[in-house]
């Protein structure tokens, strides 16, 4: 069974300023205290990452594992709309294969992990990746160059370009 690619327009720069260090520390120390404080301070801006509903005061009753990954999943909703998936669904496999064999360039449909080797942030246990606005723009430019230079891939790569365009236009 293959995994579905999900992507969201994410305010990476605000995340970097407000939460990234807290999340990295929580992962490194396996301590959720900083994430819990962040969630309590920002509860009016957060939603349930699974159902998309505003968090209520008893949000922590939804937690199953109570680890930094799960707390981080809730805290991250301050920086994206969890109900607005712009991902590539199951086509990401074919797209990724083509990009790695044909592009000759570093084009990432994923991004970078958060955390340290062996303990990356991964609440869904299927991978969790982030791209800054600059990285999104660079990848979008590379995809568009590839589409223009290899028309045979236009149909396959157009959804990637649309995904990056949506993220670029939001910044």
Coordinates of N, CA, C and O in Angstrom, one line a residue:
X1 N 0.8 -1.2 0.0 CA 0.0 0.0 0.0 C 0.9 1.2 0.0 O 1.8 1.4 0.8
X2 N 0.6 2.1 -0.9 CA 1.4 3.3 -1.0 C 0.8 4.5 -0.2 O -0.4 4.5 0.1
X3 N 1.7 5.4 0.2 CA 1.2 6.5 1.0 C 0.8 7.7 0.1 O 1.3 7.9 -1.0
X4 N -0.2 8.4 0.6 CA -0.7 9.6 -0.1 C 0.2 10.8 0.2 O 0.5 11.0 1.4
X5 N 0.5 11.6 -0.8 CA 1.3 12.8 -0.6 C 0.3 13.9 -0.2 O -0.6 14.2 -0.9
X6 N 0.5 14.5 1.0 CA -0.3 15.7 1.4 C 0.7 16.8 1.5 O 1.8 16.7 1.9
X7 N 0.2 18.0 1.2 CA 1.0 19.2 1.3 C 0.1 20.4 1.7 O -1.1 20.4 1.3
X8 N 0.6 21.3 2.4 CA -0.2 22.4 2.9 C 0.6 23.7 2.7 O 1.8 23.7 2.9
X9 N -0.1 24.8 2.5 CA 0.6 26.1 2.5 C 0.9 26.4 3.9 O 0.1 26.4 4.8
X10 N 2.2 26.6 4.2 CA 2.7 26.6 5.5 C 3.5 27.9 5.7 O 4.4 28.2 4.9
X11 N 3.3 28.6 6.8 CA 4.1 29.8 7.1 C 5.4 29.4 7.8 O 5.5 29.5 9.0
X12 N 6.3 29.0 7.0 CA 7.6 28.5 7.5 C 8.3 29.6 8.3 O 8.9 29.3 9.4
X13 N 8.3 30.8 7.9 CA 9.1 31.8 8.5 C 8.5 32.1 9.9 O 9.3 32.3 10.9
X14 N 7.2 32.1 10.1 CA 6.6 32.3 11.4 C 6.9 31.1 12.3 O 7.2 31.2 13.5
X15 N 6.8 29.9 11.7 CA 7.1 28.7 12.4 C 8.6 28.7 12.9 O 8.8 28.4 14.1
X16 N 9.5 29.2 12.1 CA 10.9 29.2 12.5 C 11.1 30.2 13.6 O 11.8 29.9 14.5
X17 N 10.3 31.3 13.7 CA 10.5 32.3 14.7 C 9.8 31.8 16.0 O 10.3 32.1 17.1
X18 N 8.7 31.2 15.9 CA 7.9 30.9 17.1 C 8.0 29.5 17.7 O 7.8 29.3 18.9
X19 N 8.1 28.5 16.8 CA 8.0 27.1 17.3 C 9.1 26.1 17.0 O 9.3 25.2 17.7
X20 N 9.9 26.4 16.0 CA 10.9 25.4 15.5 C 11.8 25.0 16.6 O 12.0 23.8 16.9
X21 N 12.4 25.9 17.3 CA 13.3 25.6 18.4 C 12.6 24.8 19.5 O 13.2 23.9 20.1
X22 N 11.4 25.2 19.9 CA 10.7 24.5 20.9 C 10.4 23.0 20.5 O 10.6 22.1 21.3
X23 N 10.1 22.8 19.2 CA 9.8 21.5 18.7 C 11.1 20.7 18.7 O 11.1 19.5 19.1
X24 N 12.2 21.3 18.2 CA 13.5 20.6 18.2 C 13.9 20.2 19.6 O 14.4 19.1 19.8
X25 N 13.8 21.1 20.5 CA 14.2 20.8 21.9 C 13.3 19.6 22.5 O 13.8 18.7 23.1
X26 N 12.0 19.7 22.2 CA 11.1 18.6 22.7 C 11.5 17.3 22.1 O 11.5 16.3 22.9
X27 N 11.8 17.2 20.9 CA 12.2 16.0 20.2 C 13.5 15.5 20.8 O 13.7 14.3 21.2
X28 N 14.5 16.4 21.0 CA 15.8 16.1 21.5 C 15.8 15.5 22.9 O 16.4 14.6 23.3
X29 N 14.9 16.2 23.8 CA 14.8 15.8 25.2 C 13.7 14.8 25.5 O 13.5 14.4 26.7
X30 N 12.9 14.6 24.5 CA 11.6 13.8 24.7 C 10.8 14.4 25.8 O 10.4 13.7 26.8
X31 N 10.6 15.7 25.8 CA 9.9 16.5 26.8 C 8.9 17.4 26.1 O 9.3 18.2 25.3
X32 N 7.7 17.3 26.5 CA 6.6 18.0 25.9 C 6.2 19.3 26.6 O 5.3 20.0 26.1
X33 N 6.9 19.7 27.6 CA 6.5 20.8 28.4 C 6.5 22.1 27.6 O 5.5 22.9 27.6
X34 N 7.5 22.4 26.8 CA 7.5 23.6 25.9 C 6.4 23.6 24.9 O 5.8 24.6 24.7
X35 N 6.1 22.4 24.3 CA 5.0 22.3 23.4 C 3.7 22.6 24.0 O 2.8 23.2 23.5
X36 N 3.5 22.0 25.2 CA 2.3 22.2 26.0 C 2.0 23.7 26.3 O 0.9 24.2 26.1
X37 N 3.1 24.4 26.7 CA 3.0 25.8 27.0 C 2.6 26.6 25.7 O 1.8 27.5 25.7
X38 N 3.3 26.2 24.6 CA 3.0 26.9 23.3 C 1.5 26.7 22.9 O 0.8 27.6 22.5
X39 N 1.0 25.5 23.1 CA -0.4 25.2 22.7 C -1.3 26.0 23.6 O -2.3 26.6 23.2
X40 N -1.1 26.0 24.9 CA -1.9 26.8 25.9 C -2.0 28.3 25.5 O -3.0 28.9 25.5
X41 N -0.8 28.8 25.2 CA -0.7 30.2 24.8 C -1.4 30.6 23.5 O -1.8 31.7 23.3
X42 N -1.4 29.6 22.6 CA -2.0 29.8 21.2 C -3.2 29.1 20.9 O -3.6 29.0 19.7
X43 N -3.9 28.6 21.9 CA -5.1 27.7 21.7 C -6.1 28.3 20.8 O -6.8 27.6 20.0
X44 N -6.3 29.6 20.8 CA -7.3 30.3 19.9 C -6.9 30.2 18.5 O -7.8 30.5 17.6
X45 N -5.7 29.9 18.1 CA -5.2 29.9 16.8 C -5.0 28.4 16.2 O -4.6 28.2 15.1
X46 N -5.3 27.5 17.1 CA -5.0 26.1 16.8 C -6.2 25.3 16.5 O -7.3 25.6 17.0
X47 N -6.1 24.2 15.7 CA -7.2 23.4 15.3 C -6.8 21.9 15.5 O -5.6 21.6 15.6
X48 N -7.7 21.0 15.6 CA -7.5 19.6 15.6 C -6.9 19.2 14.2 O -7.6 19.4 13.2
X49 N -5.7 18.7 14.1 CA -5.0 18.5 12.8 C -5.7 17.3 12.0 O -5.5 17.2 10.9
X50 N -6.6 16.6 12.7 CA -7.2 15.4 12.1 C -8.6 15.8 11.6 O -9.1 15.3 10.5
X51 N -9.4 16.6 12.4 CA -10.8 16.9 12.1 C -11.0 18.3 11.6 O -12.0 18.7 11.0
X52 N -10.0 19.2 11.8 CA -10.1 20.6 11.4 C -10.9 21.5 12.3 O -11.2 22.6 11.9
X53 N -11.3 21.0 13.4 CA -12.2 21.8 14.3 C -11.3 22.6 15.3 O -10.2 22.2 15.6
X54 N -11.8 23.7 15.7 CA -11.1 24.6 16.7 C -10.8 23.8 17.9 O -11.7 23.0 18.4
X55 N -9.6 24.0 18.5 CA -9.3 23.2 19.7 C -10.1 23.8 20.9 O -10.3 25.0 21.0
X56 N -10.6 22.9 21.7 CA -11.3 23.2 22.9 C -10.3 23.1 24.1 O -9.2 22.6 23.9
X57 N -10.7 23.6 25.2 CA -9.9 23.5 26.4 C -9.5 22.1 26.8 O -8.5 21.9 27.5
X58 N -10.3 21.1 26.4 CA -10.0 19.7 26.8 C -9.3 19.0 25.6 O -9.4 17.7 25.5
X59 N -8.6 19.7 24.7 CA -8.0 19.1 23.6 C -7.0 18.0 23.9 O -6.9 17.1 23.1
X60 N -6.4 18.1 25.0 CA -5.4 17.0 25.4 C -6.0 15.7 25.6 O -5.3 14.6 25.6
X61 N -7.3 15.6 25.8 CA -8.0 14.3 25.9 C -8.0 13.5 24.6 O -8.2 12.3 24.6
X62 N -7.7 14.2 23.5 CA -7.6 13.5 22.2 C -6.3 12.8 22.0 O -6.1 12.0 21.1
X63 N -5.3 13.1 22.8 CA -3.9 12.6 22.6 C -3.9 11.1 23.0 O -4.4 10.7 24.0
X64 N -3.2 10.4 22.2 CA -3.0 9.0 22.4 C -1.6 8.6 22.9 O -1.5 7.9 23.9
X65 N -0.6 9.2 22.3 CA 0.8 8.9 22.7 C 1.4 9.9 23.7 O 2.4 9.5 24.3
X66 N 1.0 11.1 23.6 CA 1.5 12.2 24.5 C 3.0 12.3 24.4 O 3.7 12.5 25.4
X67 N 3.5 12.3 23.2 CA 4.9 12.5 22.9 C 5.1 13.8 22.1 O 4.1 14.4 21.7
X68 N 6.3 14.2 21.9 CA 6.6 15.5 21.2 C 6.0 15.5 19.8 O 5.6 16.5 19.3
X69 N 5.9 14.3 19.2 CA 5.4 14.3 17.8 C 3.9 14.7 17.8 O 3.4 15.4 17.0
X70 N 3.2 14.1 18.7 CA 1.7 14.4 18.8 C 1.5 15.8 19.2 O 0.6 16.5 18.6
X71 N 2.1 16.3 20.3 CA 1.9 17.6 20.7 C 2.4 18.6 19.6 O 1.7 19.6 19.3
X72 N 3.5 18.3 18.9 CA 3.9 19.1 17.8 C 2.9 19.2 16.7 O 2.7 20.2 16.0
X73 N 2.2 18.1 16.4 CA 1.2 18.0 15.4 C 0.1 19.1 15.6 O -0.3 19.8 14.7
X74 N -0.3 19.2 16.9 CA -1.3 20.2 17.3 C -0.8 21.6 17.2 O -1.4 22.5 16.7
X75 N 0.4 21.8 17.7 CA 1.1 23.1 17.8 C 1.3 23.7 16.4 O 1.1 24.9 16.1
X76 N 1.6 22.8 15.4 CA 1.9 23.3 14.0 C 0.7 23.9 13.4 O 0.8 24.6 12.4
X77 N -0.5 23.5 13.8 CA -1.7 24.0 13.1 C -1.8 25.6 13.2 O -2.6 26.1 12.4
X78 N -1.0 26.2 14.0 CA -1.0 27.7 13.9 C -0.5 28.2 12.6 O -0.8 29.3 12.2
X79 N 0.3 27.4 11.9 CA 1.0 27.9 10.7 C 0.5 27.3 9.4 O 1.1 27.6 8.4
X80 N -0.6 26.6 9.4 CA -1.2 26.1 8.2 C -2.7 25.7 8.4 O -3.1 25.5 9.5
X81 N -3.4 25.6 7.3 CA -4.8 25.2 7.4 C -4.8 23.7 7.1 O -4.6 23.2 6.0
X82 N -5.1 22.9 8.1 CA -5.1 21.4 8.1 C -6.2 20.9 7.2 O -6.2 19.7 6.9
X83 N -7.1 21.7 6.8 CA -8.2 21.2 5.9 C -8.0 21.6 4.4 O -8.8 21.3 3.6
X84 N -6.8 22.2 4.1 CA -6.6 22.7 2.8 C -5.4 21.9 2.1 O -4.3 22.5 1.9
X85 N -5.5 20.7 1.8 CA -4.5 19.8 1.3 C -4.3 20.2 -0.2 O -5.2 20.1 -1.0
X86 N -3.1 20.5 -0.6 CA -2.7 20.8 -2.0 C -1.7 19.8 -2.5 O -1.1 20.0 -3.5
X87 N -1.7 18.6 -1.9 CA -0.7 17.6 -2.2 C -0.9 16.9 -3.5 O -1.9 17.1 -4.2
X88 N 0.0 16.0 -3.8 CA 0.0 15.3 -5.1 C -0.7 13.9 -5.0 O -0.6 13.1 -6.0
X89 N -1.3 13.6 -3.9 CA -2.0 12.3 -3.7 C -1.1 11.1 -4.0 O 0.0 11.1 -3.5
X90 N -1.5 10.2 -4.8 CA -0.7 9.0 -5.1 C 0.3 9.2 -6.3 O 1.1 8.3 -6.5
X91 N 0.1 10.3 -7.0 CA 0.9 10.5 -8.2 C 2.4 10.9 -7.8 O 3.3 10.9 -8.6
X92 N 2.6 11.2 -6.5 CA 3.9 11.6 -6.1 C 5.0 10.5 -6.4 O 6.2 10.9 -6.6
X93 N 4.6 9.3 -6.4 CA 5.6 8.2 -6.6 C 6.2 8.3 -8.1 O 7.4 8.3 -8.3
X94 N 5.3 8.4 -9.0 CA 5.7 8.5 -10.4 C 6.5 9.8 -10.6 O 7.5 9.8 -11.3
X95 N 6.0 10.9 -10.0 CA 6.6 12.2 -10.2 C 8.0 12.1 -9.5 O 9.0 12.6 -10.1
X96 N 8.1 11.6 -8.3 CA 9.4 11.5 -7.7 C 10.4 10.6 -8.4 O 11.6 11.0 -8.6
X97 N 10.0 9.5 -9.0 CA 10.8 8.7 -9.8 C 11.3 9.4 -11.0 O 12.5 9.4 -11.3
X98 N 10.5 10.1 -11.7 CA 10.9 10.9 -12.9 C 11.9 12.0 -12.5 O 12.9 12.2 -13.1
X99 N 11.6 12.7 -11.4 CA 12.5 13.8 -11.0 C 13.9 13.3 -10.7 O 14.9 13.9 -11.0
X100 N 13.9 12.1 -10.0 CA 15.2 11.6 -9.6 C 16.0 11.1 -10.8 O 17.2 11.1 -10.8
X101 N 15.3 10.6 -11.8 CA 16.1 10.0 -12.9 C 16.3 11.0 -14.1 O 17.2 10.8 -14.9
X102 N 15.4 12.0 -14.3 CA 15.4 12.8 -15.5 C 15.9 14.2 -15.2 O 16.3 14.9 -16.2
X103 N 15.6 14.8 -14.1 CA 15.8 16.2 -13.9 C 17.2 16.7 -13.9 O 17.5 17.7 -14.4
X104 N 18.1 15.9 -13.4 CA 19.5 16.3 -13.3 C 19.7 17.5 -12.3 O 20.8 18.0 -12.2
X105 N 18.6 17.9 -11.6 CA 18.7 19.0 -10.7 C 18.1 18.5 -9.4 O 17.4 17.5 -9.3
X106 N 18.4 19.2 -8.3 CA 17.8 18.9 -7.0 C 16.4 19.6 -6.9 O 16.3 20.8 -6.7
X107 N 15.4 18.9 -7.1 CA 14.0 19.4 -7.0 C 13.3 18.5 -6.0 O 13.2 17.3 -6.1
X108 N 12.8 19.2 -4.9 CA 12.2 18.4 -3.8 C 10.7 18.7 -3.8 O 10.3 19.8 -3.7
X109 N 10.0 17.6 -3.9 CA 8.5 17.7 -3.7 C 8.2 17.6 -2.2 O 7.1 17.8 -1.8
X110 N 9.2 17.2 -1.4 CA 9.0 17.1 0.0 C 9.6 18.3 0.8 O 8.9 19.2 1.1
X111 N 10.8 18.3 1.1 CA 11.4 19.4 1.8 C 12.4 18.8 2.8 O 13.0 17.7 2.6
X112 N 12.6 19.5 3.9 CA 13.6 19.1 5.0 C 12.8 18.6 6.2 O 11.8 19.1 6.5
X113 N 13.5 17.7 6.9 CA 13.0 17.2 8.2 C 13.3 18.1 9.3 O 14.2 18.9 9.2
X114 N 12.6 18.0 10.4 CA 12.8 18.8 11.6 C 13.3 17.8 12.6 O 12.7 16.7 12.8
X115 N 14.4 18.1 13.3 CA 14.9 17.2 14.4 C 16.2 16.7 14.0 O 16.9 17.2 13.1
X116 N 16.7 15.7 14.8 CA 18.0 15.2 14.6 C 17.9 13.8 14.0 O 16.9 13.1 14.1
X117 N 19.0 13.4 13.3 CA 19.0 12.0 12.7 C 18.6 11.0 13.7 O 19.0 10.9 14.8
X118 N 17.6 10.2 13.2 CA 17.1 9.1 14.1 C 15.9 9.5 14.9 O 15.2 8.7 15.5
X119 N 15.7 10.8 15.0 CA 14.5 11.3 15.8 C 13.9 12.5 15.1 O 13.8 13.6 15.7
X120 N 13.5 12.4 13.9 CA 12.9 13.4 13.1 C 11.4 13.6 13.5 O 10.7 12.6 13.9
X121 N 10.9 14.8 13.5 CA 9.5 15.0 13.7 C 8.6 14.2 12.7 O 8.8 14.4 11.5
X122 N 7.8 13.4 13.2 CA 7.0 12.5 12.3 C 5.7 12.0 13.0 O 5.6 10.8 13.4
X123 N 4.7 12.9 13.2 CA 3.6 12.5 13.9 C 2.7 11.3 13.3 O 2.2 10.5 14.0
X124 N 2.7 11.3 12.0 CA 1.9 10.2 11.3 C 2.7 9.0 11.0 O 2.2 8.1 10.4
X125 N 4.0 9.0 11.3 CA 4.9 7.9 11.0 C 5.0 7.6 9.5 O 5.2 6.4 9.1
X126 N 4.8 8.6 8.7 CA 4.9 8.5 7.2 C 5.8 9.5 6.6 O 5.9 9.7 5.4
X127 N 6.5 10.3 7.4 CA 7.4 11.4 7.0 C 6.7 12.7 7.1 O 5.5 12.9 6.9
X128 N 7.4 13.7 7.5 CA 6.9 15.1 7.7 C 8.0 16.0 7.3 O 9.1 16.0 7.8
X129 N 7.8 16.9 6.3 CA 8.8 17.7 5.7 C 8.3 19.1 5.5 O 7.2 19.4 5.4
X130 N 9.3 20.0 5.5 CA 9.0 21.5 5.5 C 9.9 22.2 4.5 O 11.0 21.8 4.2
X131 N 9.3 23.2 3.8 CA 10.0 24.0 2.9 C 9.8 25.5 3.2 O 8.7 25.9 3.5
X132 N 10.9 26.2 3.3 CA 10.8 27.7 3.5 C 10.3 28.3 2.2 O 10.2 27.6 1.1
X133 N 9.9 29.6 2.3 CA 9.4 30.3 1.1 C 10.4 30.3 0.0 O 10.1 30.1 -1.2
X134 N 11.6 30.5 0.3 CA 12.7 30.5 -0.6 C 12.9 29.1 -1.3 O 13.0 29.0 -2.5
X135 N 12.8 28.1 -0.6 CA 12.9 26.7 -1.1 C 11.7 26.4 -2.1 O 11.9 25.8 -3.1
X136 N 10.5 26.8 -1.7 CA 9.4 26.6 -2.5 C 9.6 27.3 -3.8 O 9.3 26.8 -4.9
X137 N 10.0 28.6 -3.8 CA 10.2 29.4 -5.0 C 11.3 28.7 -5.9 O 11.1 28.6 -7.1
X138 N 12.4 28.3 -5.3 CA 13.5 27.7 -6.1 C 13.0 26.4 -6.7 O 13.3 26.1 -7.9
X139 N 12.3 25.6 -6.0 CA 11.8 24.3 -6.6 C 10.7 24.6 -7.7 O 10.7 23.9 -8.7
X140 N 9.9 25.6 -7.5 CA 8.9 26.0 -8.5 C 9.6 26.4 -9.8 O 9.2 26.0 -10.9
X141 N 10.6 27.3 -9.6 CA 11.4 27.7 -10.8 C 12.0 26.5 -11.5 O 12.0 26.4 -12.7
X142 N 12.6 25.6 -10.8 CA 13.2 24.4 -11.4 C 12.2 23.5 -12.1 O 12.4 23.0 -13.2
X143 N 11.0 23.4 -11.5 CA 10.0 22.6 -12.1 C 9.5 23.2 -13.4 O 9.3 22.5 -14.4
X144 N 9.3 24.5 -13.4 CA 8.9 25.2 -14.6 C 9.9 25.2 -15.7 O 9.6 25.0 -16.9
X145 N 11.2 25.2 -15.4 CA 12.2 25.1 -16.4 C 12.2 23.7 -17.0 O 12.3 23.5 -18.2
X146 N 12.0 22.7 -16.1 CA 12.0 21.3 -16.6 C 10.8 21.1 -17.5 O 10.9 20.4 -18.5
X147 N 9.6 21.6 -17.1 CA 8.4 21.5 -18.0 C 8.7 22.1 -19.4 O 8.3 21.5 -20.4
X148 N 9.3 23.3 -19.4 CA 9.6 23.9 -20.7 C 10.6 23.2 -21.5 O 10.6 23.2 -22.7
X149 N 11.6 22.6 -20.8 CA 12.7 21.9 -21.6 C 12.3 20.5 -22.0 O 12.9 20.0 -22.9
X150 N 11.4 19.9 -21.3 CA 11.0 18.5 -21.6 C 9.5 18.4 -21.6 O 8.9 18.0 -20.7
X151 N 9.0 18.8 -22.8 CA 7.5 18.9 -22.9 C 6.8 17.6 -22.6 O 5.6 17.5 -22.2
X152 N 7.5 16.5 -22.8 CA 6.9 15.1 -22.6 C 6.5 15.0 -21.1 O 5.6 14.2 -20.8
X153 N 7.1 15.7 -20.2 CA 6.7 15.6 -18.8 C 5.7 16.7 -18.3 O 5.4 16.8 -17.2
X154 N 5.2 17.5 -19.3 CA 4.3 18.6 -18.9 C 3.1 18.1 -18.1 O 2.8 18.6 -17.1
X155 N 2.4 17.1 -18.6 CA 1.2 16.6 -17.9 C 1.5 16.1 -16.5 O 0.8 16.3 -15.6
X156 N 2.6 15.3 -16.4 CA 3.0 14.8 -15.2 C 3.4 15.8 -14.1 O 3.1 15.7 -13.0
X157 N 4.1 16.9 -14.6 CA 4.7 17.9 -13.7 C 3.7 19.1 -13.4 O 4.0 19.8 -12.5
X158 N 2.7 19.2 -14.2 CA 1.8 20.4 -14.0 C 1.2 20.4 -12.6 O 1.2 21.5 -12.0
X159 N 0.8 19.3 -12.0 CA 0.3 19.3 -10.6 C 1.4 19.8 -9.6 O 1.0 20.5 -8.7
X160 N 2.6 19.5 -9.9 CA 3.7 19.9 -9.0 C 3.8 21.4 -9.1 O 3.9 22.2 -8.1
X161 N 3.8 21.9 -10.4 CA 3.9 23.4 -10.6 C 2.7 24.1 -9.9 O 2.9 25.1 -9.3
X162 N 1.5 23.5 -10.0 CA 0.3 24.1 -9.4 C 0.5 24.2 -7.9 O 0.1 25.1 -7.2
X163 N 1.0 23.1 -7.3 CA 1.2 23.0 -5.9 C 2.2 24.1 -5.4 O 1.9 24.9 -4.5
X164 N 3.3 24.2 -6.1 CA 4.3 25.2 -5.8 C 3.8 26.7 -6.0 O 4.0 27.6 -5.3
X165 N 3.0 26.8 -7.1 CA 2.4 28.1 -7.4 C 1.5 28.6 -6.3 O 1.6 29.7 -5.9
X166 N 0.7 27.7 -5.8 CA -0.2 28.0 -4.7 C 0.5 28.4 -3.5 O 0.2 29.4 -2.8
X167 N 1.6 27.7 -3.2 CA 2.4 28.1 -2.0 C 3.2 29.4 -2.2 O 3.3 30.2 -1.3
X168 N 3.6 29.6 -3.4 CA 4.4 30.8 -3.8 C 3.5 32.0 -3.7 O 3.8 33.1 -3.2
X169 N 2.3 31.9 -4.2 CA 1.3 33.0 -4.3 C 0.8 33.4 -2.9 O 0.4 34.6 -2.7
X170 N 0.9 32.5 -1.9 CA 0.4 32.8 -0.6 C 1.4 33.6 0.2 O 1.0 34.1 1.3
X171 N 2.6 33.7 -0.2 CA 3.6 34.4 0.5 C 3.7 35.9 0.1 O 3.5 36.3 -0.9

